[in-house]
Short mmCIF file of C-alpha atoms in Angstrom, two decimals:
data_model
loop_
_atom_site.label_atom_id
_atom_site.label_comp_id
_atom_site.label_asym_id
_atom_site.label_seq_id
_atom_site.Cartn_x
_atom_site.Cartn_y
_atom_site.Cartn_z
CA GLN A 1 -92.53 -143.78 38.21
CA LYS A 2 -91.60 -144.40 34.59
CA GLU A 3 -91.76 -148.00 33.50
CA VAL A 4 -88.25 -147.98 32.04
CA GLU A 5 -85.80 -145.38 33.26
CA GLN A 6 -82.51 -144.29 31.79
CA ASN A 7 -80.31 -141.30 32.40
CA SER A 8 -80.52 -139.23 29.22
CA GLY A 9 -76.89 -138.16 29.55
CA PRO A 10 -74.80 -137.24 27.76
CA LEU A 11 -72.33 -139.72 29.15
CA SER A 12 -68.83 -138.79 28.08
CA VAL A 13 -65.98 -141.30 28.21
CA PRO A 14 -62.47 -141.14 26.76
CA GLU A 15 -61.54 -143.42 23.90
CA GLY A 16 -60.43 -146.81 25.17
CA ALA A 17 -62.36 -146.57 28.43
CA ILE A 18 -65.31 -148.68 29.56
CA ALA A 19 -68.72 -147.09 29.06
CA SER A 20 -71.39 -148.21 31.51
CA LEU A 21 -75.02 -147.62 30.61
CA ASN A 22 -77.77 -148.36 33.08
CA CYS A 23 -81.49 -148.99 32.92
CA THR A 24 -84.07 -149.75 35.61
CA TYR A 25 -87.56 -151.08 35.14
CA SER A 26 -90.60 -151.05 37.39
CA ASP A 27 -92.48 -154.29 36.60
CA ARG A 28 -91.09 -157.42 38.26
CA GLY A 29 -92.93 -159.51 35.69
CA SER A 30 -90.72 -158.23 32.86
CA GLN A 31 -89.12 -161.11 31.00
CA SER A 32 -87.03 -159.92 28.07
CA PHE A 33 -84.52 -157.11 27.88
CA PHE A 34 -82.80 -155.46 24.94
CA TRP A 35 -80.31 -152.78 24.10
CA TYR A 36 -80.59 -150.76 20.91
CA ARG A 37 -78.10 -148.34 19.43
CA GLN A 38 -79.37 -145.33 17.50
CA TYR A 39 -77.09 -143.04 15.56
CA SER A 40 -78.30 -139.52 14.95
CA GLY A 41 -80.79 -139.46 12.09
CA LYS A 42 -80.90 -143.25 11.84
CA SER A 43 -83.20 -145.99 13.07
CA PRO A 44 -82.57 -148.04 16.24
CA GLU A 45 -80.46 -151.15 15.78
CA LEU A 46 -80.79 -154.17 18.06
CA ILE A 47 -77.37 -154.93 19.54
CA MET A 48 -77.97 -157.09 22.61
CA SER A 49 -80.71 -159.20 24.16
CA ILE A 50 -80.73 -160.83 27.58
CA TYR A 51 -83.36 -163.01 29.20
CA SER A 52 -81.84 -164.44 32.39
CA ASN A 53 -79.84 -163.12 35.32
CA GLY A 54 -76.14 -162.67 34.82
CA ASP A 55 -73.87 -161.46 32.07
CA LYS A 56 -73.99 -161.94 28.33
CA GLU A 57 -70.98 -161.00 26.27
CA ASP A 58 -70.77 -160.24 22.56
CA GLY A 59 -67.48 -158.81 21.40
CA ARG A 60 -66.86 -155.53 23.20
CA PHE A 61 -70.41 -155.47 24.57
CA THR A 62 -71.61 -157.07 27.79
CA ALA A 63 -75.21 -156.98 28.93
CA GLN A 64 -75.92 -157.55 32.61
CA LEU A 65 -79.29 -158.39 34.12
CA ASN A 66 -80.28 -158.39 37.78
CA LYS A 67 -83.97 -159.18 38.13
CA ALA A 68 -83.96 -158.90 41.92
CA SER A 69 -82.78 -155.30 41.68
CA GLN A 70 -84.70 -154.69 38.47
CA TYR A 71 -81.86 -153.28 36.47
CA VAL A 72 -80.12 -154.08 33.26
CA SER A 73 -76.87 -152.57 32.11
CA LEU A 74 -74.67 -152.44 29.04
CA LEU A 75 -70.91 -152.27 29.24
CA ILE A 76 -68.87 -151.23 26.24
CA ARG A 77 -65.19 -152.07 26.56
CA ASP A 78 -62.46 -150.22 24.69
CA SER A 79 -64.91 -147.51 23.67
CA GLN A 80 -64.41 -146.05 20.21
CA PRO A 81 -65.59 -142.74 18.76
CA SER A 82 -67.83 -144.82 16.48
CA ASP A 83 -69.71 -145.98 19.58
CA SER A 84 -71.00 -142.42 20.05
CA ALA A 85 -74.75 -142.81 19.77
CA THR A 86 -77.90 -142.99 21.84
CA TYR A 87 -78.46 -146.33 23.57
CA LEU A 88 -82.03 -147.38 24.19
CA CYS A 89 -83.11 -149.93 26.77
CA ALA A 90 -86.23 -151.94 25.92
CA VAL A 91 -88.21 -154.24 28.18
CA ILE A 92 -90.92 -156.77 27.32
CA THR A 93 -93.59 -157.43 29.94
CA PRO A 94 -96.65 -159.70 29.76
CA SER A 95 -99.68 -157.41 29.87
CA GLY A 96 -103.32 -158.21 29.33
CA GLY A 97 -102.67 -161.29 27.23
CA TYR A 98 -99.94 -159.85 25.06
CA GLN A 99 -96.30 -158.85 25.32
CA LYS A 100 -95.85 -155.14 25.92
CA VAL A 101 -92.65 -153.49 24.73
CA THR A 102 -91.50 -150.40 26.58
CA PHE A 103 -88.51 -148.27 25.63
CA GLY A 104 -86.50 -145.99 27.86
CA ILE A 105 -85.72 -142.49 26.69
CA GLY A 106 -82.16 -143.48 25.80
CA THR A 107 -78.72 -142.47 27.04
CA LYS A 108 -76.55 -140.40 24.75
CA LEU A 109 -72.97 -141.65 24.77
CA GLN A 110 -70.07 -139.50 23.63
CA VAL A 111 -66.67 -141.13 23.21
CA ILE A 112 -63.96 -138.50 23.23
CA PRO A 113 -60.91 -139.23 21.03
CA ASN B 1 -83.61 -162.02 3.92
CA ALA B 2 -84.70 -158.44 3.50
CA GLY B 3 -85.09 -156.36 6.61
CA VAL B 4 -88.06 -154.27 7.60
CA MET B 5 -88.98 -152.09 4.65
CA GLN B 6 -90.61 -148.72 5.07
CA ASN B 7 -91.74 -146.41 2.35
CA PRO B 8 -91.58 -143.73 1.48
CA ARG B 9 -88.38 -142.69 3.22
CA HIS B 10 -89.36 -139.05 3.01
CA LEU B 11 -92.86 -137.64 2.67
CA VAL B 12 -93.90 -134.03 2.34
CA ARG B 13 -97.54 -133.13 2.82
CA ARG B 14 -99.41 -129.86 2.98
CA ARG B 15 -101.58 -129.17 5.98
CA GLY B 16 -104.92 -130.90 5.62
CA GLN B 17 -103.68 -133.67 3.31
CA GLU B 18 -103.48 -137.35 4.14
CA ALA B 19 -100.26 -139.21 4.81
CA ARG B 20 -99.92 -142.96 4.26
CA LEU B 21 -96.89 -144.71 5.65
CA ARG B 22 -96.17 -148.31 4.71
CA CYS B 23 -94.25 -151.00 6.51
CA SER B 24 -93.41 -154.47 5.25
CA PRO B 25 -92.14 -156.60 8.13
CA MET B 26 -89.30 -159.06 7.89
CA LYS B 27 -90.23 -162.39 6.34
CA GLY B 28 -91.90 -164.59 8.92
CA HIS B 29 -92.67 -161.72 11.29
CA SER B 30 -96.30 -161.22 12.23
CA HIS B 31 -95.89 -158.58 14.95
CA VAL B 32 -95.61 -154.93 13.91
CA TYR B 33 -95.02 -151.85 16.04
CA TRP B 34 -95.19 -148.20 15.06
CA TYR B 35 -93.26 -145.46 16.85
CA ARG B 36 -92.95 -141.71 16.43
CA GLN B 37 -89.80 -139.77 17.20
CA LEU B 38 -89.21 -136.05 17.28
CA PRO B 39 -85.63 -134.72 16.90
CA GLU B 40 -83.56 -135.22 20.06
CA GLU B 41 -86.43 -137.03 21.74
CA GLY B 42 -87.15 -140.65 22.62
CA LEU B 43 -89.29 -143.17 20.79
CA LYS B 44 -92.99 -142.74 21.45
CA PHE B 45 -95.04 -145.93 21.10
CA MET B 46 -98.08 -145.58 18.91
CA VAL B 47 -99.60 -148.96 18.07
CA TYR B 48 -98.91 -152.71 18.12
CA LEU B 49 -100.55 -154.94 15.54
CA GLN B 50 -100.63 -158.56 14.55
CA LYS B 51 -102.09 -159.81 11.32
CA GLU B 52 -105.60 -158.32 11.00
CA ASN B 53 -105.66 -157.32 14.67
CA ILE B 54 -104.83 -154.21 16.64
CA ILE B 55 -103.36 -155.44 19.91
CA ASP B 56 -102.50 -152.16 21.64
CA GLU B 57 -103.28 -148.71 20.30
CA SER B 58 -102.82 -146.86 23.58
CA GLY B 59 -100.25 -144.53 22.03
CA MET B 60 -102.34 -143.49 19.06
CA PRO B 61 -104.05 -140.09 19.07
CA LYS B 62 -107.81 -140.63 19.13
CA GLU B 63 -108.42 -138.56 16.04
CA ARG B 64 -106.89 -138.51 12.57
CA PHE B 65 -104.58 -141.51 13.14
CA SER B 66 -105.33 -145.09 12.20
CA ALA B 67 -103.33 -148.23 11.56
CA GLU B 68 -103.94 -151.58 9.95
CA PHE B 69 -102.06 -154.76 9.19
CA PRO B 70 -104.09 -156.74 6.67
CA LYS B 71 -103.81 -160.43 5.98
CA GLU B 72 -102.00 -159.62 2.76
CA GLY B 73 -99.75 -156.66 2.19
CA PRO B 74 -97.91 -154.17 4.35
CA SER B 75 -98.96 -152.47 7.54
CA ILE B 76 -100.27 -148.97 6.95
CA LEU B 77 -100.20 -145.99 9.29
CA ARG B 78 -102.63 -143.36 8.06
CA ILE B 79 -102.72 -139.76 9.21
CA GLN B 80 -105.65 -137.74 8.00
CA GLN B 81 -105.73 -133.95 7.78
CA VAL B 82 -102.10 -133.58 8.77
CA VAL B 83 -100.94 -130.64 10.85
CA ARG B 84 -97.45 -129.23 11.35
CA GLY B 85 -97.18 -131.02 14.70
CA ASP B 86 -97.33 -134.36 12.88
CA SER B 87 -93.89 -133.68 11.39
CA ALA B 88 -91.63 -136.38 12.80
CA ALA B 89 -89.82 -139.60 12.00
CA TYR B 90 -92.12 -142.61 12.05
CA PHE B 91 -90.49 -145.97 12.65
CA CYS B 92 -91.91 -149.39 12.15
CA ALA B 93 -90.48 -152.47 13.85
CA SER B 94 -91.32 -156.13 13.44
CA SER B 95 -90.87 -159.22 15.57
CA SER B 96 -91.44 -162.92 15.06
CA THR B 97 -92.99 -163.78 18.40
CA GLY B 98 -93.56 -160.66 20.45
CA THR B 99 -91.14 -161.91 23.08
CA ARG B 100 -87.97 -161.47 21.07
CA GLY B 101 -86.29 -158.28 20.01
CA ALA B 102 -87.93 -156.26 17.28
CA PHE B 103 -86.08 -155.04 14.21
CA PHE B 104 -86.60 -151.53 12.92
CA GLY B 105 -87.07 -150.19 9.44
CA GLN B 106 -85.27 -147.09 8.19
CA GLY B 107 -88.20 -144.88 9.05
CA THR B 108 -90.34 -142.38 7.19
CA ARG B 109 -89.56 -138.72 7.72
CA LEU B 110 -92.81 -136.81 7.44
CA THR B 111 -92.69 -133.08 6.88
CA VAL B 112 -95.89 -131.06 6.94
CA VAL B 113 -95.66 -127.69 5.22
#
């Protein structure tokens, strides 16, 4: 089982719809969770972080964390063509005295005008 | 506050030459991560360093690759005797504590001819 799993997609949604991106992780000791956006040919950009159960909203983005079910999701409301990118889930887990960062493979999102 | 700075942005090397990739973390950040990414593929973890220490090098090939983060100056990823398979984008990310999100540099695109 991969440590951080994401569906590689592509996930296609019409403009104005809600895009829902999901990520599951295997280690119950994981403590910090992040979403990155990566445009083609560019570097990943940190867009959301979440550390406790529940929802965290920032503009059109909402991150959701459920530690009991070991999943974290990202909702993008009113999706725009400019949101078309690959979204990477990252998880930080204490490991051997340090904090280990693990990335998922990323979900490619396509917003159709 | 300047972001994570990587140089060069593009590097062309002939097979058998050495490649040196530099990364200056954000001010106040002492945690540095290096990743490799092939086109249309996910981020592959290579190495995690703190000042003067390699914390996790589990993703580094055993031969030809080395990394350092000296007390003064940037972090360096060194690839000796490059081969065509080393052609990729190499990203550096830095973090202040290791438990918060890391910020990425623009990357170095290495092409081996």
